[in-house]
């Protein structure tokens, strides 16, 4: 019986099929069959400011308030207009920092709760150590939170020297509106440090307890082994004597 001869057809050139794709790649493209793993592109560098809109509003209302105080009088001679502009900007800044930017930029918040008996309770919370935060955003937050009240204090000294009691009233109100957020977030930071220290003490206590249990168990096993060996040795000695 004769074996039929096998005929092979010429494989067509793949260069003409570059416009046909299989698995997202052209047919004519060479593949690495040994690795069969695509080399991932180098990861892009993480942005230093993940929340640019929050950072903008963290600064915007503060800057607008100071701008209104310094330059609104040049536009209009109305003291009422300056007063309303500054107070509205500072009120918006207070709400934004308390409810939005503090949570996003530093992972902190504080709020007030009313108990069933009618008493009021302030709660302070921090996510420090639980969520990765941007150091740049945190620095912007704390510098703006603590720096702008100092600017208002400086403007207050200038108003005193210029004998402007009406504008001094605006500065005092703006400074007072800045203080609650300073106090609240400093309490949040203090609470975060307390929680971290408490967690560290709990972890060390847990490790210490486990170490004591292990040592006690090892000592008990050693005593049992020694007792068994002593009994077996005494039994063999008495048997040999008999």
Coordinates of N, CA and C in Angstrom, one line a residue:
X1 N 0.8 -1.2 0.0 CA 0.0 0.0 0.0 C 0.9 1.2 0.0
X2 N 0.7 2.1 -0.9 CA 1.5 3.3 -1.1 C 0.9 4.4 -0.2
X3 N 1.8 5.1 0.4 CA 1.4 6.3 1.2 C 1.2 7.5 0.4
X4 N 0.1 8.1 0.5 CA -0.1 9.3 -0.3 C 0.8 10.4 0.0
X5 N 1.3 11.1 -0.9 CA 2.2 12.2 -0.7 C 1.4 13.4 -0.2
X6 N 2.0 14.1 0.8 CA 1.3 15.3 1.3 C 1.8 16.5 0.6
X7 N 0.8 17.3 0.2 CA 1.1 18.5 -0.5 C 0.9 19.7 0.4
X8 N 1.8 20.6 0.4 CA 1.7 21.8 1.2 C 1.5 23.0 0.3
X9 N 0.6 23.8 0.7 CA 0.4 25.0 0.0 C 1.2 26.1 0.6
X10 N 1.6 27.0 -0.3 CA 2.4 28.2 0.2 C 1.6 29.1 1.1
X11 N 2.1 29.4 2.2 CA 1.5 30.3 3.2 C 1.5 31.7 2.6
X12 N 0.4 32.4 2.5 CA 0.4 33.7 1.9 C 1.1 34.7 2.9
X13 N 1.6 35.7 2.3 CA 2.3 36.7 3.1 C 1.3 37.5 4.0
X14 N 1.7 37.6 5.2 CA 0.8 38.3 6.2 C 0.9 39.8 6.2
X15 N 1.8 40.3 5.4 CA 1.9 41.8 5.4 C 0.6 42.4 4.8
X16 N -0.1 41.7 4.0 CA -1.3 42.3 3.4 C -2.5 42.2 4.3
X17 N -2.3 41.6 5.5 CA -3.5 41.5 6.4 C -3.3 42.4 7.6
X18 N -2.6 43.4 7.5 CA -2.3 44.3 8.6 C -3.6 45.0 9.1
X19 N -4.6 45.1 8.2 CA -5.8 45.8 8.5 C -6.8 44.9 9.2
X20 N -6.5 43.6 9.3 CA -7.4 42.6 10.0 C -6.9 42.3 11.4
X21 N -7.7 42.4 12.4 CA -7.3 42.4 13.8 C -7.9 41.1 14.4
X22 N -7.1 40.5 15.2 CA -7.6 39.4 16.1 C -7.0 39.6 17.5
X23 N -8.0 39.6 18.4 CA -7.6 39.9 19.8 C -7.0 41.3 19.9
X24 N -7.4 42.2 19.1 CA -6.9 43.6 19.2 C -5.6 43.8 18.6
X25 N -5.0 42.8 17.8 CA -3.7 43.0 17.2 C -3.8 42.6 15.7
X26 N -3.0 43.2 14.9 CA -3.0 42.8 13.4 C -2.5 41.4 13.3
X27 N -3.0 40.7 12.2 CA -2.6 39.3 12.0 C -1.1 39.3 11.7
X28 N -0.6 40.3 11.0 CA 0.8 40.2 10.6 C 1.8 40.6 11.7
X29 N 1.3 41.0 12.9 CA 2.2 41.4 13.9 C 2.8 40.2 14.6
X30 N 4.1 40.3 14.9 CA 4.8 39.2 15.5 C 4.4 39.1 17.0
X31 N 4.3 37.9 17.5 CA 3.9 37.8 18.9 C 5.0 37.0 19.7
X32 N 5.2 37.3 20.9 CA 6.2 36.7 21.7 C 5.5 35.4 22.3
X33 N 5.8 34.3 21.7 CA 5.1 33.0 22.1 C 5.7 32.5 23.4
X34 N 6.9 32.9 23.7 CA 7.6 32.3 24.9 C 7.0 33.0 26.2
X35 N 7.0 34.3 26.2 CA 6.4 35.0 27.3 C 4.9 35.0 27.3
X36 N 4.4 35.3 26.1 CA 2.9 35.4 26.0 C 2.3 36.4 27.0
X37 N 3.1 37.3 27.5 CA 2.6 38.3 28.4 C 3.0 39.7 27.9
X38 N 2.1 40.5 27.8 CA 2.3 41.9 27.4 C 3.0 42.7 28.5
X39 N 4.0 43.4 28.1 CA 4.7 44.2 29.1 C 3.8 45.4 29.4
X40 N 3.4 45.6 30.7 CA 2.6 46.7 31.0 C 3.4 48.0 30.9
X41 N 2.6 49.0 30.6 CA 3.3 50.3 30.5 C 3.6 50.8 31.9
X42 N 4.7 51.6 32.0 CA 5.0 52.1 33.3 C 3.9 53.0 33.9
X43 N 3.6 52.7 35.2 CA 2.5 53.4 35.8 C 2.8 54.9 35.9
X44 N 1.8 55.7 35.6 CA 1.9 57.1 35.6 C 2.1 57.6 37.1
X45 N 2.8 58.6 37.2 CA 3.1 59.2 38.5 C 1.8 59.7 39.1
X46 N 1.5 59.4 40.3 CA 0.3 59.8 41.0 C 0.3 61.4 41.1
X47 N -0.9 61.9 41.0 CA -1.0 63.4 41.0 C -0.8 63.8 42.5
X48 N -0.1 65.0 42.7 CA 0.1 65.5 44.0 C -1.2 66.1 44.6
X49 N -2.1 66.5 43.7 CA -3.4 67.1 44.2 C -4.5 66.3 43.6
X50 N -5.0 65.3 44.2 CA -6.1 64.5 43.7 C -7.4 65.2 43.6
X51 N -7.6 66.2 44.5 CA -8.9 66.9 44.5 C -8.7 68.4 44.2
X52 N -8.4 68.7 43.0 CA -8.1 70.2 42.7 C -9.3 71.1 42.9
X53 N -10.5 70.6 42.7 CA -11.7 71.4 42.9 C -11.9 71.8 44.4
X54 N -11.6 70.8 45.2 CA -11.7 71.0 46.7 C -10.7 72.0 47.1
X55 N -9.4 71.8 46.6 CA -8.4 72.8 46.9 C -8.7 74.2 46.5
X56 N -9.3 74.3 45.3 CA -9.7 75.6 44.8 C -10.7 76.3 45.8
X57 N -11.7 75.6 46.2 CA -12.7 76.2 47.1 C -12.2 76.3 48.5
X58 N -11.2 75.5 48.9 CA -10.6 75.7 50.2 C -10.0 77.1 50.3
X59 N -9.5 77.7 49.1 CA -8.8 79.0 49.1 C -9.7 80.1 48.6
X60 N -10.7 79.7 47.7 CA -11.4 80.7 47.0 C -12.2 81.7 47.8
X61 N -13.0 81.2 48.8 CA -13.9 82.1 49.6 C -13.0 82.9 50.5
X62 N -11.9 82.4 51.0 CA -11.1 83.2 51.9 C -10.5 84.3 51.1
X63 N -10.0 84.1 49.9 CA -9.4 85.1 49.1 C -10.4 86.1 48.7
X64 N -11.6 85.7 48.4 CA -12.7 86.6 48.0 C -13.1 87.5 49.1
X65 N -13.1 87.0 50.3 CA -13.4 87.8 51.5 C -12.4 88.9 51.7
X66 N -11.1 88.6 51.7 CA -10.1 89.6 51.9 C -10.1 90.6 50.7
X67 N -10.3 90.1 49.5 CA -10.4 91.0 48.3 C -11.5 92.0 48.5
X68 N -12.7 91.5 48.9 CA -13.8 92.3 49.1 C -13.5 93.4 50.2
X69 N -12.9 93.0 51.2 CA -12.6 94.0 52.3 C -11.6 95.0 51.8
X70 N -10.6 94.6 51.0 CA -9.5 95.6 50.6 C -9.9 96.4 49.5
X71 N -10.7 95.9 48.5 CA -10.9 96.6 47.2 C -12.3 97.0 46.9
X72 N -13.3 96.4 47.7 CA -14.7 96.8 47.5 C -15.0 98.2 47.7
X73 N -14.2 98.8 48.7 CA -14.5 100.2 49.0 C -14.0 101.1 47.8
X74 N -13.1 100.7 47.0 CA -12.7 101.5 45.8 C -13.8 101.5 44.8
X75 N -14.6 100.4 44.7 CA -15.7 100.3 43.7 C -16.9 101.1 44.2
X76 N -17.2 100.9 45.5 CA -18.4 101.6 46.0 C -18.1 102.1 47.4
X77 N -18.7 103.2 47.7 CA -18.5 103.9 49.0 C -19.4 103.3 50.1
X78 N -20.2 102.3 49.7 CA -21.2 101.7 50.7 C -20.5 100.8 51.6
X79 N -20.6 101.1 52.9 CA -20.0 100.2 53.9 C -20.9 98.9 54.0
X80 N -22.2 99.0 53.8 CA -23.1 97.9 53.8 C -22.7 96.8 52.8
X81 N -22.3 97.3 51.6 CA -21.9 96.3 50.5 C -20.7 95.6 50.9
X82 N -19.7 96.3 51.5 CA -18.5 95.6 51.9 C -18.8 94.6 53.0
X83 N -19.6 95.0 54.0 CA -20.0 94.1 55.1 C -20.7 92.9 54.6
X84 N -21.7 93.0 53.7 CA -22.4 91.8 53.2 C -21.5 90.9 52.4
X85 N -20.6 91.5 51.6 CA -19.8 90.7 50.8 C -18.8 89.8 51.6
X86 N -18.2 90.4 52.6 CA -17.3 89.7 53.5 C -18.0 88.6 54.3
X87 N -19.1 89.0 54.9 CA -19.8 88.0 55.7 C -20.3 86.8 54.9
X88 N -20.8 87.1 53.7 CA -21.3 86.0 52.8 C -20.1 85.1 52.4
X89 N -19.0 85.7 52.1 CA -17.8 84.8 51.7 C -17.3 84.0 52.8
X90 N -17.3 84.6 54.0 CA -16.8 83.8 55.2 C -17.8 82.8 55.6
X91 N -19.1 83.0 55.5 CA -20.1 82.0 55.8 C -20.0 80.8 54.8
X92 N -19.8 81.1 53.5 CA -19.7 80.1 52.5 C -18.4 79.3 52.8
X93 N -17.3 80.0 53.2 CA -16.1 79.3 53.5 C -16.2 78.4 54.7
X94 N -16.9 78.9 55.7 CA -17.2 78.0 56.9 C -17.9 76.7 56.5
X95 N -19.0 76.8 55.7 CA -19.7 75.6 55.4 C -18.9 74.7 54.5
X96 N -18.1 75.3 53.5 CA -17.3 74.4 52.6 C -16.2 73.7 53.4
X97 N -15.5 74.4 54.3 CA -14.4 73.7 55.0 C -15.0 72.7 55.9
X98 N -16.1 73.0 56.6 CA -16.6 72.0 57.6 C -17.2 70.8 56.9
X99 N -17.9 70.9 55.8 CA -18.6 69.8 55.2 C -18.0 69.1 54.0
X100 N -17.1 69.8 53.4 CA -16.5 69.3 52.1 C -15.0 69.1 52.1
X101 N -14.3 70.2 52.2 CA -12.8 70.1 52.0 C -12.1 69.4 53.2
X102 N -12.6 69.5 54.4 CA -12.0 68.8 55.5 C -12.1 67.3 55.3
X103 N -13.2 66.8 54.8 CA -13.3 65.4 54.6 C -12.4 64.9 53.5
X104 N -12.3 65.6 52.4 CA -11.6 65.2 51.2 C -10.1 65.4 51.3
X105 N -9.7 66.5 51.9 CA -8.2 66.9 51.9 C -7.5 66.2 53.1
X106 N -8.1 66.1 54.2 CA -7.4 65.6 55.4 C -8.1 64.4 56.1
X107 N -9.3 64.0 55.5 CA -10.0 62.9 56.1 C -10.5 63.1 57.5
X108 N -11.0 64.3 57.8 CA -11.5 64.7 59.1 C -12.9 65.3 59.0
X109 N -13.6 65.2 60.0 CA -15.0 65.8 60.1 C -15.4 65.9 61.6
X110 N -16.3 66.8 61.8 CA -16.9 66.9 63.1 C -18.3 67.4 63.0
X111 N -19.1 67.0 63.9 CA -20.6 67.3 63.8 C -21.2 67.3 65.2
X112 N -22.4 67.7 65.3 CA -23.1 67.8 66.5 C -24.3 66.9 66.5
X113 N -24.5 66.1 67.6 CA -25.6 65.2 67.7 C -26.4 65.6 69.0
X114 N -27.7 65.4 68.8 CA -28.7 65.7 69.9 C -29.1 64.3 70.5
X115 N -28.9 64.1 71.7 CA -29.3 62.8 72.4 C -30.8 62.8 72.6
X116 N -31.2 61.6 73.1 CA -32.7 61.5 73.3 C -33.1 62.4 74.5
X117 N -32.2 62.6 75.5 CA -32.5 63.4 76.6 C -32.4 64.9 76.3
X118 N -32.1 65.3 75.1 CA -32.0 66.7 74.7 C -30.6 67.3 74.9
X119 N -29.7 66.5 75.4 CA -28.3 67.1 75.5 C -27.6 67.1 74.2
X120 N -26.6 68.0 74.0 CA -25.9 68.1 72.8 C -24.5 67.5 73.0
X121 N -24.1 66.8 71.9 CA -22.8 66.1 71.9 C -22.0 66.4 70.6
X122 N -20.8 66.8 70.8 CA -19.9 67.0 69.6 C -19.1 65.8 69.3
X123 N -19.1 65.4 68.1 CA -18.3 64.2 67.7 C -17.2 64.6 66.7
X124 N -16.0 64.0 66.9 CA -14.8 64.3 66.1 C -14.3 63.0 65.5
X125 N -14.0 63.0 64.2 CA -13.6 61.7 63.6 C -12.5 62.0 62.6
X126 N -11.6 61.1 62.5 CA -10.4 61.2 61.6 C -10.1 59.9 61.0
X127 N -9.8 59.9 59.6 CA -9.4 58.7 58.9 C -7.9 58.6 58.7
X128 N -7.2 59.3 59.6 CA -5.7 59.3 59.4 C -5.2 57.8 59.8
X129 N -4.4 57.3 58.9 CA -4.0 55.9 59.0 C -4.9 54.9 58.3
X130 N -6.1 55.3 58.0 CA -7.0 54.4 57.3 C -7.2 54.7 55.8
X131 N -6.8 55.8 55.4 CA -6.9 56.2 54.0 C -5.7 57.0 53.6
X132 N -5.1 56.8 52.4 CA -4.0 57.5 52.0 C -4.3 58.9 51.6
X133 N -3.6 59.8 52.2 CA -3.9 61.3 52.0 C -2.7 61.9 51.3
X134 N -3.0 63.0 50.5 CA -2.0 63.7 49.8 C -1.3 64.7 50.8
X135 N 0.0 64.6 50.9 CA 0.7 65.6 51.8 C 0.5 67.0 51.3
X136 N 0.5 67.2 50.0 CA 0.4 68.5 49.4 C -1.0 69.1 49.8
X137 N -2.0 68.3 49.6 CA -3.4 68.8 50.0 C -3.5 69.1 51.5
X138 N -2.9 68.2 52.3 CA -3.0 68.4 53.7 C -2.2 69.7 54.1
X139 N -1.1 70.0 53.5 CA -0.4 71.2 53.8 C -1.1 72.4 53.4
X140 N -1.8 72.4 52.2 CA -2.6 73.5 51.8 C -3.8 73.7 52.7
X141 N -4.4 72.6 53.2 CA -5.5 72.8 54.1 C -5.1 73.4 55.4
X142 N -4.1 72.9 56.0 CA -3.7 73.5 57.3 C -3.1 74.9 57.2
X143 N -2.3 75.1 56.2 CA -1.8 76.5 56.0 C -2.9 77.5 55.8
X144 N -3.9 77.2 55.0 CA -5.0 78.1 54.7 C -5.9 78.2 56.0
X145 N -6.1 77.1 56.7 CA -7.0 77.2 57.8 C -6.4 78.0 58.9
X146 N -5.1 77.9 59.1 CA -4.4 78.7 60.2 C -3.8 80.0 59.8
X147 N -3.5 80.1 58.5 CA -2.9 81.4 58.0 C -3.8 82.5 57.8
X148 N -5.0 82.3 57.2 CA -5.9 83.4 56.9 C -6.4 84.1 58.2
X149 N -6.7 83.4 59.3 CA -7.0 84.2 60.5 C -5.9 85.1 60.9
X150 N -4.7 84.7 60.7 CA -3.6 85.7 61.0 C -3.6 86.9 60.1
X151 N -4.0 86.7 58.9 CA -4.1 87.9 58.0 C -5.2 88.8 58.5
X152 N -6.3 88.2 58.9 CA -7.4 89.1 59.5 C -6.9 89.8 60.8
X153 N -6.2 89.1 61.6 CA -5.6 89.8 62.8 C -4.7 91.0 62.4
X154 N -3.9 90.8 61.4 CA -3.1 91.9 60.9 C -3.9 93.0 60.4
X155 N -4.9 92.7 59.6 CA -5.8 93.8 59.1 C -6.6 94.5 60.3
X156 N -6.8 93.7 61.4 CA -7.5 94.3 62.5 C -6.5 95.3 63.2
X157 N -5.3 95.0 63.3 CA -4.3 96.0 63.8 C -4.2 97.3 63.0
X158 N -4.3 97.1 61.7 CA -4.2 98.2 60.8 C -5.5 99.1 61.0
X159 N -6.7 98.4 61.1 CA -7.9 99.2 61.3 C -7.9 99.9 62.7
X160 N -7.2 99.4 63.7 CA -7.1 100.1 65.0 C -6.3 101.3 64.8
X161 N -5.1 101.2 64.1 CA -4.2 102.3 64.0 C -4.9 103.4 63.1
X162 N -5.7 103.0 62.1 CA -6.4 104.0 61.3 C -7.7 104.5 61.9
X163 N -8.0 104.0 63.0 CA -9.3 104.5 63.7 C -10.5 104.2 62.9
X164 N -10.7 103.0 62.4 CA -11.8 102.6 61.6 C -12.6 101.6 62.4
X165 N -13.5 102.0 63.3 CA -14.2 101.0 64.1 C -15.2 100.2 63.3
X166 N -15.8 100.8 62.3 CA -16.8 100.0 61.5 C -16.1 98.8 60.7
X167 N -15.0 99.1 60.1 CA -14.3 98.0 59.4 C -13.7 97.0 60.4
X168 N -13.4 97.5 61.6 CA -12.9 96.6 62.7 C -14.0 95.6 63.0
X169 N -15.2 96.0 63.0 CA -16.3 95.1 63.3 C -16.3 94.0 62.2
X170 N -16.1 94.3 60.9 CA -16.1 93.3 59.9 C -15.0 92.3 60.1
X171 N -13.8 92.8 60.5 CA -12.7 91.9 60.7 C -12.9 91.0 61.9
X172 N -13.5 91.5 63.0 CA -13.8 90.7 64.1 C -14.8 89.5 63.8
X173 N -15.8 89.9 63.0 CA -16.8 88.8 62.6 C -16.1 87.8 61.7
X174 N -15.3 88.2 60.8 CA -14.6 87.3 59.9 C -13.7 86.4 60.7
X175 N -13.0 87.0 61.6 CA -12.1 86.2 62.5 C -12.9 85.1 63.3
X176 N -14.0 85.6 63.8 CA -14.8 84.7 64.7 C -15.4 83.5 63.8
X177 N -15.7 83.8 62.6 CA -16.2 82.7 61.7 C -15.1 81.7 61.3
X178 N -13.9 82.1 61.4 CA -12.8 81.2 61.1 C -12.4 80.3 62.3
X179 N -12.7 80.7 63.5 CA -12.3 80.0 64.7 C -13.0 78.6 64.9
X180 N -14.3 78.4 64.6 CA -14.9 77.1 64.9 C -14.2 76.0 64.1
X181 N -13.9 76.2 62.8 CA -13.2 75.2 62.0 C -11.8 74.9 62.6
X182 N -11.1 75.9 63.0 CA -9.8 75.7 63.6 C -9.9 74.8 64.8
X183 N -10.8 75.1 65.7 CA -11.0 74.3 66.9 C -11.5 72.9 66.6
X184 N -12.4 72.8 65.7 CA -13.0 71.5 65.3 C -11.9 70.5 64.7
X185 N -11.1 71.0 63.8 CA -10.2 70.2 63.1 C -8.9 69.9 64.0
X186 N -8.6 70.8 64.9 CA -7.5 70.5 65.9 C -8.0 69.4 66.8
X187 N -9.3 69.4 67.2 CA -9.8 68.4 68.0 C -9.8 67.0 67.3
X188 N -10.1 67.1 66.0 CA -10.0 65.9 65.1 C -8.6 65.3 65.1
X189 N -7.6 66.2 64.9 CA -6.2 65.7 64.9 C -5.8 65.1 66.2
X190 N -6.3 65.8 67.3 CA -6.0 65.2 68.6 C -6.6 63.9 68.8
X191 N -7.9 63.8 68.4 CA -8.6 62.5 68.5 C -7.9 61.4 67.7
X192 N -7.4 61.8 66.5 CA -6.7 60.8 65.7 C -5.4 60.3 66.4
X193 N -4.6 61.2 67.0 CA -3.4 60.7 67.7 C -3.8 59.8 68.9
X194 N -4.9 60.2 69.6 CA -5.3 59.4 70.7 C -5.7 58.0 70.2
X195 N -6.4 57.9 69.1 CA -6.9 56.6 68.6 C -5.7 55.8 68.2
X196 N -4.7 56.4 67.5 CA -3.5 55.7 67.1 C -2.7 55.1 68.3
X197 N -2.6 56.0 69.3 CA -1.9 55.5 70.5 C -2.6 54.4 71.2
X198 N -3.9 54.5 71.2 CA -4.8 53.4 71.8 C -4.6 52.1 71.1
X199 N -4.6 52.3 69.7 CA -4.5 51.1 68.9 C -3.1 50.4 69.1
X200 N -2.1 51.3 69.2 CA -0.7 50.8 69.4 C -0.6 50.0 70.8
X201 N -1.2 50.6 71.8 CA -1.2 50.0 73.1 C -2.0 48.6 73.1
X202 N -3.1 48.6 72.4 CA -3.9 47.4 72.2 C -3.1 46.3 71.5
X203 N -2.4 46.7 70.4 CA -1.6 45.8 69.7 C -0.4 45.2 70.5
X204 N 0.3 46.1 71.3 CA 1.3 45.6 72.1 C 0.8 44.7 73.2
X205 N -0.3 45.1 73.8 CA -0.9 44.2 74.8 C -1.3 42.9 74.3
X206 N -1.8 42.8 73.1 CA -2.2 41.6 72.4 C -1.0 40.7 72.2
X207 N 0.1 41.3 71.7 CA 1.3 40.6 71.5 C 1.9 40.0 72.8
X208 N 1.9 40.9 73.8 CA 2.4 40.5 75.1 C 1.6 39.3 75.7
X209 N 0.3 39.4 75.5 CA -0.6 38.3 76.0 C -0.3 37.0 75.3
X210 N -0.2 37.1 74.0 CA 0.1 35.9 73.2 C 1.5 35.3 73.6
X211 N 2.5 36.2 73.8 CA 3.8 35.7 74.2 C 3.7 35.0 75.6
X212 N 3.0 35.5 76.5 CA 2.8 34.9 77.8 C 2.1 33.6 77.7
X213 N 1.1 33.5 76.9 CA 0.4 32.2 76.7 C 1.3 31.2 76.1
X214 N 2.1 31.6 75.1 CA 3.0 30.6 74.5 C 4.1 30.2 75.5
X215 N 4.6 31.1 76.3 CA 5.7 30.7 77.2 C 5.1 29.8 78.3
X216 N 3.9 30.1 78.8 CA 3.2 29.2 79.8 C 3.0 27.8 79.2
X217 N 2.5 27.8 78.0 CA 2.2 26.5 77.3 C 3.5 25.7 77.1
X218 N 4.6 26.4 76.7 CA 5.9 25.7 76.5 C 6.4 25.2 77.8
X219 N 6.3 26.0 78.9 CA 6.8 25.5 80.2 C 6.0 24.3 80.7
X220 N 4.6 24.3 80.5 CA 3.8 23.2 80.9 C 4.2 21.9 80.1
X221 N 4.4 22.0 78.8 CA 4.8 20.9 78.0 C 6.2 20.3 78.5
X222 N 7.1 21.3 78.8 CA 8.4 20.8 79.3 C 8.3 20.1 80.6
X223 N 7.5 20.5 81.5 CA 7.3 19.9 82.8 C 6.7 18.5 82.6
X224 N 5.7 18.4 81.7 CA 5.1 17.1 81.4 C 6.1 16.1 80.9
X225 N 6.9 16.6 79.9 CA 8.0 15.7 79.3 C 9.0 15.2 80.4
X226 N 9.4 16.1 81.2 CA 10.3 15.8 82.3 C 9.7 14.8 83.2
X227 N 8.4 14.9 83.6 CA 7.8 14.0 84.5 C 7.7 12.6 83.9
X228 N 7.4 12.6 82.6 CA 7.3 11.3 81.9 C 8.6 10.6 81.9
X229 N 9.7 11.3 81.6 CA 11.0 10.7 81.5 C 11.4 10.2 82.9
X230 N 11.1 11.0 84.0 CA 11.4 10.6 85.3 C 10.7 9.3 85.7
X231 N 9.4 9.2 85.4 CA 8.7 8.0 85.8 C 9.2 6.8 85.0
X232 N 9.5 7.0 83.7 CA 10.0 5.8 82.9 C 11.4 5.4 83.4
X233 N 12.2 6.3 83.8 CA 13.5 6.0 84.4 C 13.4 5.2 85.7
X234 N 12.5 5.7 86.6 CA 12.3 5.0 87.8 C 11.7 3.6 87.6
X235 N 10.8 3.5 86.7 CA 10.3 2.2 86.4 C 11.3 1.2 85.9
X236 N 12.2 1.6 85.0 CA 13.2 0.8 84.5 C 14.2 0.4 85.6
X237 N 14.5 1.3 86.5 CA 15.5 1.1 87.6 C 14.9 0.0 88.6
X238 N 13.6 0.2 88.9 CA 13.0 -0.8 89.8 C 12.9 -2.2 89.2
X239 N 12.7 -2.2 87.9 CA 12.6 -3.5 87.2 C 13.9 -4.2 87.1
X240 N 15.0 -3.5 86.9 CA 16.3 -4.1 86.9 C 16.7 -4.5 88.2
X241 N 16.3 -3.9 89.3 CA 16.7 -4.3 90.6 C 16.0 -5.6 91.0
X242 N 14.8 -5.8 90.6 CA 14.1 -7.0 90.9 C 14.7 -8.1 90.1

